[in-house]
Amino acid sequence: MTMTAPPRAGRREWIGLVVLALPTVLLSMDLTVLHLAVPSISSELRPSGPELLWITDIYGFTLAGFLITMGTLGDRVGRRRLLLIGAVAFTAASVLAALSTGPGMLIATRALLGVAASTLMPSTLSLIRNMFLDARQRSVAVGVWMTSFMVGAMLGPPVGGLLLEWFWWGSVFLLALPVMALLLVIGPIVLPEYRNEDAGRLDLPSALLSLLAVLSVVYAVKTVASHGFTAAALVSLAAGIALGVTFVRRQKRLAEPLLDLGLFRNRTFATALTAMTVCSLVMMGSNLFVAQYLQLVLGLTPLKAGLWMIPSTLASITAVMVVQRLVQRYRPALLMSVSFVVAALGFAVITRVEGPDSLGTVLTGTCVFAFGLAAPGVLSADILVGSGPPERAGEVSAIQETSTELGGAFGLAVLGSVFNAAYRAGVADTVPAATPEAAASAARDTLGGAVDAASRAPDQPWTEGLLDVTRSAFVDAFHTTALVSIAVVLLTAALVASVLRRTGGRKTAH
């Protein structure tokens, strides 16, 4: 029996890919564009340490919480339609975020941005799955999509720095306006509509369970990070686990589940998903501390700090180009494992940072771990995107992007919590005795608080000593998070080598 080759994509599909890449760049930029704005936000809105963490990572958490629901909804109502609706919502939420007048409002508007983004992300990748049916073309298209995601995440700091050099911190959110306007104008022309005509009704109880399970666990992590293992944290964690178990049991009973649990029984799929989550976790968390180091320890302006982060972007792009060639000759398991080891070497370089004279060391370490993390990301995406049938592409895309977004958000939260704990331990008993209580309290909370307090009293004798001890504590905390990152990526390298080596690394779940 002769097998019919799938149709190849034409010019319209490739133009459509460019259109889909633009919002992907923007959405991933929103995960990191605030990194360089953190000192400005700290100065103008005066958030507490926990509030500052919520500002930076609530976007990723709400995005991750709604992705599965929105991905499945796109399969039912149409992926292009959901994409365009999300573009309008994202534009409105961006304007509100730019006009925020306090920490609470900024946290709320960032949460709304995450909800709006959750309608966009599954639509972009699932449309690619349906537009590019030829496996080789799809691999290239996924590589372009993954590159646009990584480029957006890493361009966030330099673009944010450029805006902060001339405008107020809220200007970083207004980048969405021209991009979304372009999507709304060109999208209906070049993007085809796809929906699953046989899909059942969206199960709202399952959608609610998935959202509450994610948010409950997130609240527990944040509470432990800020206040330790309190009763509220333990109750929230237990509730999150219980809700997750209830969600899984409900999916097993439904004829048309919100989430196809059969995907996770495939070891290749599960391992690739784990690898992608780890890449996002350590990359997002580490980039936040690099951005703060460049500004708060080295004293660079936001623009200069952003420009110094461009080399890591180029390293990631180079890695994607290299792996696209090497994957034709070497097994994905080998390429992914070696890449994770390279990332570990980059984090090892970070542990050699020694204060305000280590710009070259930081840049070297950042470029090496960015190169090492890019290859597993794109290889995992290629494995995952081909794992389901076209009619369930939205669901598979949502699972993949949930892992990416939740990994990035947990990177900011978990590595941020490790960093904060190490920083506070380093500052606790070292603040100069002459420091006023308000300044000492701010310094014990964050280095940004110490820098702001010192800038308000430049002629006081205690300022230099305060900056010395807090910057030293920041560098020590930087080392601690780098060591944690080394452990995480090496464990993932071992997992990938063990599982994907046996399965071949190219099998799909269906």
mmCIF file with all atom_site columns, N, CA, C and O in Angstrom, residues 448-486:
data_model
loop_
_atom_site.group_PDB
_atom_site.id
_atom_site.type_symbol
_atom_site.label_atom_id
_atom_site.label_alt_id
_atom_site.label_comp_id
_atom_site.label_asym_id
_atom_site.label_entity_id
_atom_site.label_seq_id
_atom_site.pdbx_PDB_ins_code
_atom_site.Cartn_x
_atom_site.Cartn_y
_atom_site.Cartn_z
_atom_site.occupancy
_atom_site.B_iso_or_equiv
_atom_site.pdbx_formal_charge
_atom_site.auth_seq_id
_atom_site.auth_comp_id
_atom_site.auth_asym_id
_atom_site.auth_atom_id
_atom_site.pdbx_PDB_model_num
ATOM 1   N N  . GLY A 1 448 ? 17.760 46.214 46.134 1.00 0.00 ? 448 GLY A N  1
ATOM 2   C CA . GLY A 1 448 ? 17.142 47.408 45.573 1.00 0.00 ? 448 GLY A CA 1
ATOM 3   C C  . GLY A 1 448 ? 16.722 48.383 46.657 1.00 0.00 ? 448 GLY A C  1
ATOM 4   O O  . GLY A 1 448 ? 16.867 49.596 46.510 1.00 0.00 ? 448 GLY A O  1
ATOM 5   N N  . GLY A 1 449 ? 16.201 47.838 47.771 1.00 0.00 ? 449 GLY A N  1
ATOM 6   C CA . GLY A 1 449 ? 15.835 48.689 48.890 1.00 0.00 ? 449 GLY A CA 1
ATOM 7   C C  . GLY A 1 449 ? 17.037 49.371 49.496 1.00 0.00 ? 449 GLY A C  1
ATOM 8   O O  . GLY A 1 449 ? 16.973 50.545 49.885 1.00 0.00 ? 449 GLY A O  1
ATOM 9   N N  . ALA A 1 450 ? 18.166 48.658 49.577 1.00 0.00 ? 450 ALA A N  1
ATOM 10  C CA . ALA A 1 450 ? 19.392 49.248 50.125 1.00 0.00 ? 450 ALA A CA 1
ATOM 11  C C  . ALA A 1 450 ? 19.905 50.362 49.221 1.00 0.00 ? 450 ALA A C  1
ATOM 12  O O  . ALA A 1 450 ? 20.306 51.438 49.697 1.00 0.00 ? 450 ALA A O  1
ATOM 13  N N  . VAL A 1 451 ? 19.923 50.118 47.904 1.00 0.00 ? 451 VAL A N  1
ATOM 14  C CA . VAL A 1 451 ? 20.396 51.129 46.960 1.00 0.00 ? 451 VAL A CA 1
ATOM 15  C C  . VAL A 1 451 ? 19.507 52.368 47.004 1.00 0.00 ? 451 VAL A C  1
ATOM 16  O O  . VAL A 1 451 ? 19.997 53.507 46.990 1.00 0.00 ? 451 VAL A O  1
ATOM 17  N N  . ASP A 1 452 ? 18.198 52.166 47.095 1.00 0.00 ? 452 ASP A N  1
ATOM 18  C CA . ASP A 1 452 ? 17.276 53.294 47.151 1.00 0.00 ? 452 ASP A CA 1
ATOM 19  C C  . ASP A 1 452 ? 17.477 54.094 48.437 1.00 0.00 ? 452 ASP A C  1
ATOM 20  O O  . ASP A 1 452 ? 17.495 55.334 48.419 1.00 0.00 ? 452 ASP A O  1
ATOM 21  N N  . ALA A 1 453 ? 17.636 53.372 49.577 1.00 0.00 ? 453 ALA A N  1
ATOM 22  C CA . ALA A 1 453 ? 17.837 54.062 50.852 1.00 0.00 ? 453 ALA A CA 1
ATOM 23  C C  . ALA A 1 453 ? 19.140 54.862 50.838 1.00 0.00 ? 453 ALA A C  1
ATOM 24  O O  . ALA A 1 453 ? 19.188 56.000 51.329 1.00 0.00 ? 453 ALA A O  1
ATOM 25  N N  . ALA A 1 454 ? 20.186 54.298 50.266 1.00 0.00 ? 454 ALA A N  1
ATOM 26  C CA . ALA A 1 454 ? 21.468 54.998 50.205 1.00 0.00 ? 454 ALA A CA 1
ATOM 27  C C  . ALA A 1 454 ? 21.401 56.223 49.289 1.00 0.00 ? 454 ALA A C  1
ATOM 28  O O  . ALA A 1 454 ? 22.018 57.258 49.568 1.00 0.00 ? 454 ALA A O  1
ATOM 29  N N  . SER A 1 455 ? 20.623 56.112 48.202 1.00 0.00 ? 455 SER A N  1
ATOM 30  C CA . SER A 1 455 ? 20.517 57.239 47.271 1.00 0.00 ? 455 SER A CA 1
ATOM 31  C C  . SER A 1 455 ? 19.780 58.418 47.880 1.00 0.00 ? 455 SER A C  1
ATOM 32  O O  . SER A 1 455 ? 19.947 59.562 47.451 1.00 0.00 ? 455 SER A O  1
ATOM 33  N N  . ARG A 1 456 ? 18.961 58.141 48.886 1.00 0.00 ? 456 ARG A N  1
ATOM 34  C CA . ARG A 1 456 ? 18.206 59.212 49.546 1.00 0.00 ? 456 ARG A CA 1
ATOM 35  C C  . ARG A 1 456 ? 19.027 59.930 50.613 1.00 0.00 ? 456 ARG A C  1
ATOM 36  O O  . ARG A 1 456 ? 18.600 60.956 51.131 1.00 0.00 ? 456 ARG A O  1
ATOM 37  N N  . ALA A 1 457 ? 20.166 59.338 50.970 1.00 0.00 ? 457 ALA A N  1
ATOM 38  C CA . ALA A 1 457 ? 21.037 59.969 51.971 1.00 0.00 ? 457 ALA A CA 1
ATOM 39  C C  . ALA A 1 457 ? 22.486 59.827 51.527 1.00 0.00 ? 457 ALA A C  1
ATOM 40  O O  . ALA A 1 457 ? 23.301 59.162 52.190 1.00 0.00 ? 457 ALA A O  1
ATOM 41  N N  . PRO A 1 458 ? 22.856 60.422 50.398 1.00 0.00 ? 458 PRO A N  1
ATOM 42  C CA . PRO A 1 458 ? 24.177 60.168 49.803 1.00 0.00 ? 458 PRO A CA 1
ATOM 43  C C  . PRO A 1 458 ? 25.352 60.636 50.645 1.00 0.00 ? 458 PRO A C  1
ATOM 44  O O  . PRO A 1 458 ? 26.462 60.123 50.483 1.00 0.00 ? 458 PRO A O  1
ATOM 45  N N  . ASP A 1 459 ? 25.133 61.599 51.539 1.00 0.00 ? 459 ASP A N  1
ATOM 46  C CA . ASP A 1 459 ? 26.241 62.160 52.302 1.00 0.00 ? 459 ASP A CA 1
ATOM 47  C C  . ASP A 1 459 ? 26.391 61.550 53.692 1.00 0.00 ? 459 ASP A C  1
ATOM 48  O O  . ASP A 1 459 ? 27.268 61.961 54.458 1.00 0.00 ? 459 ASP A O  1
ATOM 49  N N  . GLN A 1 460 ? 25.550 60.577 54.008 1.00 0.00 ? 460 GLN A N  1
ATOM 50  C CA . GLN A 1 460 ? 25.602 59.978 55.337 1.00 0.00 ? 460 GLN A CA 1
ATOM 51  C C  . GLN A 1 460 ? 26.736 58.951 55.422 1.00 0.00 ? 460 GLN A C  1
ATOM 52  O O  . GLN A 1 460 ? 27.006 58.232 54.446 1.00 0.00 ? 460 GLN A O  1
ATOM 53  N N  . PRO A 1 461 ? 27.410 58.858 56.573 1.00 0.00 ? 461 PRO A N  1
ATOM 54  C CA . PRO A 1 461 ? 28.569 57.959 56.689 1.00 0.00 ? 461 PRO A CA 1
ATOM 55  C C  . PRO A 1 461 ? 28.217 56.471 56.599 1.00 0.00 ? 461 PRO A C  1
ATOM 56  O O  . PRO A 1 461 ? 29.085 55.648 56.289 1.00 0.00 ? 461 PRO A O  1
ATOM 57  N N  . TRP A 1 462 ? 26.953 56.111 56.860 1.00 0.00 ? 462 TRP A N  1
ATOM 58  C CA . TRP A 1 462 ? 26.595 54.693 56.883 1.00 0.00 ? 462 TRP A CA 1
ATOM 59  C C  . TRP A 1 462 ? 26.290 54.123 55.485 1.00 0.00 ? 462 TRP A C  1
ATOM 60  O O  . TRP A 1 462 ? 26.203 52.902 55.310 1.00 0.00 ? 462 TRP A O  1
ATOM 61  N N  . THR A 1 463 ? 26.114 54.999 54.479 1.00 0.00 ? 463 THR A N  1
ATOM 62  C CA . THR A 1 463 ? 25.652 54.508 53.177 1.00 0.00 ? 463 THR A CA 1
ATOM 63  C C  . THR A 1 463 ? 26.669 53.587 52.501 1.00 0.00 ? 463 THR A C  1
ATOM 64  O O  . THR A 1 463 ? 26.300 52.547 51.945 1.00 0.00 ? 463 THR A O  1
ATOM 65  N N  . GLU A 1 464 ? 27.938 53.946 52.538 1.00 0.00 ? 464 GLU A N  1
ATOM 66  C CA . GLU A 1 464 ? 28.942 53.134 51.855 1.00 0.00 ? 464 GLU A CA 1
ATOM 67  C C  . GLU A 1 464 ? 29.049 51.752 52.480 1.00 0.00 ? 464 GLU A C  1
ATOM 68  O O  . GLU A 1 464 ? 29.127 50.731 51.782 1.00 0.00 ? 464 GLU A O  1
ATOM 69  N N  . GLY A 1 465 ? 29.035 51.707 53.810 1.00 0.00 ? 465 GLY A N  1
ATOM 70  C CA . GLY A 1 465 ? 29.103 50.412 54.490 1.00 0.00 ? 465 GLY A CA 1
ATOM 71  C C  . GLY A 1 465 ? 27.874 49.562 54.211 1.00 0.00 ? 465 GLY A C  1
ATOM 72  O O  . GLY A 1 465 ? 27.976 48.346 54.024 1.00 0.00 ? 465 GLY A O  1
ATOM 73  N N  . LEU A 1 466 ? 26.699 50.208 54.144 1.00 0.00 ? 466 LEU A N  1
ATOM 74  C CA . LEU A 1 466 ? 25.473 49.474 53.860 1.00 0.00 ? 466 LEU A CA 1
ATOM 75  C C  . LEU A 1 466 ? 25.518 48.852 52.460 1.00 0.00 ? 466 LEU A C  1
ATOM 76  O O  . LEU A 1 466 ? 25.171 47.678 52.274 1.00 0.00 ? 466 LEU A O  1
ATOM 77  N N  . LEU A 1 467 ? 25.972 49.633 51.501 1.00 0.00 ? 467 LEU A N  1
ATOM 78  C CA . LEU A 1 467 ? 26.046 49.120 50.129 1.00 0.00 ? 467 LEU A CA 1
ATOM 79  C C  . LEU A 1 467 ? 27.067 47.994 50.015 1.00 0.00 ? 467 LEU A C  1
ATOM 80  O O  . LEU A 1 467 ? 26.847 47.013 49.281 1.00 0.00 ? 467 LEU A O  1
ATOM 81  N N  . ASP A 1 468 ? 28.169 48.093 50.731 1.00 0.00 ? 468 ASP A N  1
ATOM 82  C CA . ASP A 1 468 ? 29.193 47.046 50.676 1.00 0.00 ? 468 ASP A CA 1
ATOM 83  C C  . ASP A 1 468 ? 28.648 45.710 51.173 1.00 0.00 ? 468 ASP A C  1
ATOM 84  O O  . ASP A 1 468 ? 28.824 44.670 50.521 1.00 0.00 ? 468 ASP A O  1
ATOM 85  N N  . VAL A 1 469 ? 27.994 45.728 52.326 1.00 0.00 ? 469 VAL A N  1
ATOM 86  C CA . VAL A 1 469 ? 27.526 44.462 52.900 1.00 0.00 ? 469 VAL A CA 1
ATOM 87  C C  . VAL A 1 469 ? 26.358 43.884 52.110 1.00 0.00 ? 469 VAL A C  1
ATOM 88  O O  . VAL A 1 469 ? 26.247 42.661 51.952 1.00 0.00 ? 469 VAL A O  1
ATOM 89  N N  . THR A 1 470 ? 25.473 44.742 51.610 1.00 0.00 ? 470 THR A N  1
ATOM 90  C CA . THR A 1 470 ? 24.326 44.222 50.865 1.00 0.00 ? 470 THR A CA 1
ATOM 91  C C  . THR A 1 470 ? 24.742 43.695 49.491 1.00 0.00 ? 470 THR A C  1
ATOM 92  O O  . THR A 1 470 ? 24.232 42.676 49.019 1.00 0.00 ? 470 THR A O  1
ATOM 93  N N  . ARG A 1 471 ? 25.687 44.368 48.844 1.00 0.00 ? 471 ARG A N  1
ATOM 94  C CA . ARG A 1 471 ? 26.165 43.865 47.555 1.00 0.00 ? 471 ARG A CA 1
ATOM 95  C C  . ARG A 1 471 ? 26.930 42.551 47.728 1.00 0.00 ? 471 ARG A C  1
ATOM 96  O O  . ARG A 1 471 ? 26.825 41.649 46.888 1.00 0.00 ? 471 ARG A O  1
ATOM 97  N N  . SER A 1 472 ? 27.672 42.436 48.800 1.00 0.00 ? 472 SER A N  1
ATOM 98  C CA . SER A 1 472 ? 28.372 41.180 49.077 1.00 0.00 ? 472 SER A CA 1
ATOM 99  C C  . SER A 1 472 ? 27.375 40.052 49.318 1.00 0.00 ? 472 SER A C  1
ATOM 100 O O  . SER A 1 472 ? 27.555 38.926 48.823 1.00 0.00 ? 472 SER A O  1
ATOM 101 N N  . ALA A 1 473 ? 26.307 40.352 50.074 1.00 0.00 ? 473 ALA A N  1
ATOM 102 C CA . ALA A 1 473 ? 25.275 39.350 50.326 1.00 0.00 ? 473 ALA A CA 1
ATOM 103 C C  . ALA A 1 473 ? 24.568 38.965 49.034 1.00 0.00 ? 473 ALA A C  1
ATOM 104 O O  . ALA A 1 473 ? 24.210 37.796 48.821 1.00 0.00 ? 473 ALA A O  1
ATOM 105 N N  . PHE A 1 474 ? 24.364 39.942 48.139 1.00 0.00 ? 474 PHE A N  1
ATOM 106 C CA . PHE A 1 474 ? 23.729 39.665 46.852 1.00 0.00 ? 474 PHE A CA 1
ATOM 107 C C  . PHE A 1 474 ? 24.585 38.698 46.036 1.00 0.00 ? 474 PHE A C  1
ATOM 108 O O  . PHE A 1 474 ? 24.076 37.729 45.456 1.00 0.00 ? 474 PHE A O  1
ATOM 109 N N  . VAL A 1 475 ? 25.896 38.927 45.974 1.00 0.00 ? 475 VAL A N  1
ATOM 110 C CA . VAL A 1 475 ? 26.783 38.061 45.205 1.00 0.00 ? 475 VAL A CA 1
ATOM 111 C C  . VAL A 1 475 ? 26.798 36.653 45.791 1.00 0.00 ? 475 VAL A C  1
ATOM 112 O O  . VAL A 1 475 ? 26.762 35.651 45.057 1.00 0.00 ? 475 VAL A O  1
ATOM 113 N N  . ASP A 1 476 ? 26.825 36.537 47.119 1.00 0.00 ? 476 ASP A N  1
ATOM 114 C CA . ASP A 1 476 ? 26.794 35.210 47.747 1.00 0.00 ? 476 ASP A CA 1
ATOM 115 C C  . ASP A 1 476 ? 25.491 34.482 47.424 1.00 0.00 ? 476 ASP A C  1
ATOM 116 O O  . ASP A 1 476 ? 25.487 33.263 47.172 1.00 0.00 ? 476 ASP A O  1
ATOM 117 N N  . ALA A 1 477 ? 24.373 35.210 47.437 1.00 0.00 ? 477 ALA A N  1
ATOM 118 C CA . ALA A 1 477 ? 23.092 34.600 47.089 1.00 0.00 ? 477 ALA A CA 1
ATOM 119 C C  . ALA A 1 477 ? 23.064 34.185 45.623 1.00 0.00 ? 477 ALA A C  1
ATOM 120 O O  . ALA A 1 477 ? 22.468 33.168 45.252 1.00 0.00 ? 477 ALA A O  1
ATOM 121 N N  . PHE A 1 478 ? 23.714 34.977 44.778 1.00 0.00 ? 478 PHE A N  1
ATOM 122 C CA . PHE A 1 478 ? 23.851 34.657 43.360 1.00 0.00 ? 478 PHE A CA 1
ATOM 123 C C  . PHE A 1 478 ? 24.570 33.320 43.199 1.00 0.00 ? 478 PHE A C  1
ATOM 124 O O  . PHE A 1 478 ? 24.182 32.461 42.397 1.00 0.00 ? 478 PHE A O  1
ATOM 125 N N  . HIS A 1 479 ? 25.638 33.118 43.965 1.00 0.00 ? 479 HIS A N  1
ATOM 126 C CA . HIS A 1 479 ? 26.377 31.856 43.935 1.00 0.00 ? 479 HIS A CA 1
ATOM 127 C C  . HIS A 1 479 ? 25.475 30.690 44.353 1.00 0.00 ? 479 HIS A C  1
ATOM 128 O O  . HIS A 1 479 ? 25.511 29.608 43.737 1.00 0.00 ? 479 HIS A O  1
ATOM 129 N N  . THR A 1 480 ? 24.686 30.898 45.391 1.00 0.00 ? 480 THR A N  1
ATOM 130 C CA . THR A 1 480 ? 23.827 29.834 45.897 1.00 0.00 ? 480 THR A CA 1
ATOM 131 C C  . THR A 1 480 ? 22.822 29.380 44.845 1.00 0.00 ? 480 THR A C  1
ATOM 132 O O  . THR A 1 480 ? 22.630 28.175 44.627 1.00 0.00 ? 480 THR A O  1
ATOM 133 N N  . THR A 1 481 ? 22.174 30.341 44.173 1.00 0.00 ? 481 THR A N  1
ATOM 134 C CA . THR A 1 481 ? 21.197 29.974 43.145 1.00 0.00 ? 481 THR A CA 1
ATOM 135 C C  . THR A 1 481 ? 21.872 29.305 41.956 1.00 0.00 ? 481 THR A C  1
ATOM 136 O O  . THR A 1 481 ? 21.287 28.419 41.320 1.00 0.00 ? 481 THR A O  1
ATOM 137 N N  . ALA A 1 482 ? 23.105 29.689 41.650 1.00 0.00 ? 482 ALA A N  1
ATOM 138 C CA . ALA A 1 482 ? 23.832 29.035 40.563 1.00 0.00 ? 482 ALA A CA 1
ATOM 139 C C  . ALA A 1 482 ? 24.123 27.573 40.909 1.00 0.00 ? 482 ALA A C  1
ATOM 140 O O  . ALA A 1 482 ? 24.007 26.684 40.055 1.00 0.00 ? 482 ALA A O  1
ATOM 141 N N  . LEU A 1 483 ? 24.491 27.302 42.162 1.00 0.00 ? 483 LEU A N  1
ATOM 142 C CA . LEU A 1 483 ? 24.740 25.928 42.585 1.00 0.00 ? 483 LEU A CA 1
ATOM 143 C C  . LEU A 1 483 ? 23.471 25.087 42.513 1.00 0.00 ? 483 LEU A C  1
ATOM 144 O O  . LEU A 1 483 ? 23.504 23.915 42.101 1.00 0.00 ? 483 LEU A O  1
ATOM 145 N N  . VAL A 1 484 ? 22.337 25.665 42.922 1.00 0.00 ? 484 VAL A N  1
ATOM 146 C CA . VAL A 1 484 ? 21.059 24.952 42.803 1.00 0.00 ? 484 VAL A CA 1
ATOM 147 C C  . VAL A 1 484 ? 20.759 24.652 41.340 1.00 0.00 ? 484 VAL A C  1
ATOM 148 O O  . VAL A 1 484 ? 20.308 23.549 40.985 1.00 0.00 ? 484 VAL A O  1
ATOM 149 N N  . SER A 1 485 ? 21.012 25.610 40.462 1.00 0.00 ? 485 SER A N  1
ATOM 150 C CA . SER A 1 485 ? 20.771 25.414 39.031 1.00 0.00 ? 485 SER A CA 1
ATOM 151 C C  . SER A 1 485 ? 21.640 24.301 38.466 1.00 0.00 ? 485 SER A C  1
ATOM 152 O O  . SER A 1 485 ? 21.198 23.509 37.619 1.00 0.00 ? 485 SER A O  1
ATOM 153 N N  . ILE A 1 486 ? 22.900 24.225 38.912 1.00 0.00 ? 486 ILE A N  1
ATOM 154 C CA . ILE A 1 486 ? 23.793 23.152 38.458 1.00 0.00 ? 486 ILE A CA 1
ATOM 155 C C  . ILE A 1 486 ? 23.200 21.790 38.810 1.00 0.00 ? 486 ILE A C  1
ATOM 156 O O  . ILE A 1 486 ? 23.156 20.872 37.969 1.00 0.00 ? 486 ILE A O  1
#
